[in-house]
C-alpha positions in Angstrom: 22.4 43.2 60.7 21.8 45.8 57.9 22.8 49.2 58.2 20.2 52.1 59.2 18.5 53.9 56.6 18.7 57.0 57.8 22.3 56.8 57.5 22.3 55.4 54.3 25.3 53.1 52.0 28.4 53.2 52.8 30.4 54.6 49.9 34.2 55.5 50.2 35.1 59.4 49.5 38.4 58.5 47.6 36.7 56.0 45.7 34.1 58.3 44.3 36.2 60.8 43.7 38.4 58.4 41.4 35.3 57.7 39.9 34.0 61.0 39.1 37.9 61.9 37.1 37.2 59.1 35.0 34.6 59.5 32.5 31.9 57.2 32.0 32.4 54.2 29.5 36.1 54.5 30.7 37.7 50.6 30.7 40.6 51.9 33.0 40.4 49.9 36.2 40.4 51.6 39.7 42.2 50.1 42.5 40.8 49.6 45.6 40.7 48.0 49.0 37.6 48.8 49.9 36.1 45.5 49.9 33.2 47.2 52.1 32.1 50.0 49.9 28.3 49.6 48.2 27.9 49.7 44.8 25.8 52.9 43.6 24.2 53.7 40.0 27.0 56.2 39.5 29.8 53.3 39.5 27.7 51.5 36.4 29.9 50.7 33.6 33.1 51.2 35.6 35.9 48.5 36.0 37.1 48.1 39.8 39.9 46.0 40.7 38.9 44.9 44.4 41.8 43.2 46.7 40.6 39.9 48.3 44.0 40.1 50.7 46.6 38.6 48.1 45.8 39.8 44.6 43.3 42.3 42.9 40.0 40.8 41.4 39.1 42.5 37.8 35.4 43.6 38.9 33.4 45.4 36.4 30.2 46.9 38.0 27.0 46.2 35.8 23.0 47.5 37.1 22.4 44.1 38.3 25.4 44.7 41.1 23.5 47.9 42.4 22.8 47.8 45.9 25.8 45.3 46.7 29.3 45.8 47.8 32.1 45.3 45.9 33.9 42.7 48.0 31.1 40.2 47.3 32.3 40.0 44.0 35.9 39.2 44.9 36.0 35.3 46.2 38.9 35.1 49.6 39.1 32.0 49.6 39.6 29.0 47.0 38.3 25.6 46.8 40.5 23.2 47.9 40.0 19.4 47.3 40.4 16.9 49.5 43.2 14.6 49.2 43.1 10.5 49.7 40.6 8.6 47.7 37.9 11.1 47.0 40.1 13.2 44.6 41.4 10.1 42.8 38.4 9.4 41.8 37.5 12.6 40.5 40.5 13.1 38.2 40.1 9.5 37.4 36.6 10.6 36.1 37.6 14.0 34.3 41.1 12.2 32.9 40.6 11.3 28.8 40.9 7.8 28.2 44.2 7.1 26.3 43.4 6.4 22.4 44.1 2.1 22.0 47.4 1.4 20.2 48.0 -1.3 17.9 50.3 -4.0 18.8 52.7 -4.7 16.1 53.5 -8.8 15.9 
């Protein structure tokens, strides 16, 4: 369910108030866990570092991320591959051939 427009994005104070110290253009990453906050045209340009619940994710917010939060851009979970004979066969695929040696008589 989206949130009502007449309350409008969620944006955290602290956040924007970190932002607004810094000045624009600024490669100094803010820290944040505020996975939840929306990204507005104001944070363009900035570099976030956004927890994902066991390290910070290097975020840097771009007009193409306006309108989205910032936790979307920090992943939570990892892809795990399955064990038995279905990985095998993929690092079997990915692995380099080993070069041919000569035999020496």
């Amino acid at each position: 369910m989206s949130r009502s427009l007449k309350k409008g994005p969620y944006i955290d104070e602290k956040l924007m108030e970190k932002v607004k110290k810094l000045r624009a253009g600024d490669q100094t990453p803010i820290r944040t866990w505020s996975r939840s906050c929306v990204i507005i045209p104001e944070m363009v340009g900035f570099v976030f570092e956004v927890h994902n619940g066991k390290d910070f994710i290097t975020v840097q917010a771009r007009e193409d991320m306006v309108g989205h939060k910032l936790g979307e851009f920090s992943p939570t979970t990892k892809f795990a591959r399955h064990g038995g004979r279905m990985q095998r066969e993929l690092e079997s695929q990915t692995k380099p051939s080993a070069a041919p040696t000569e035999e020496k008589k």
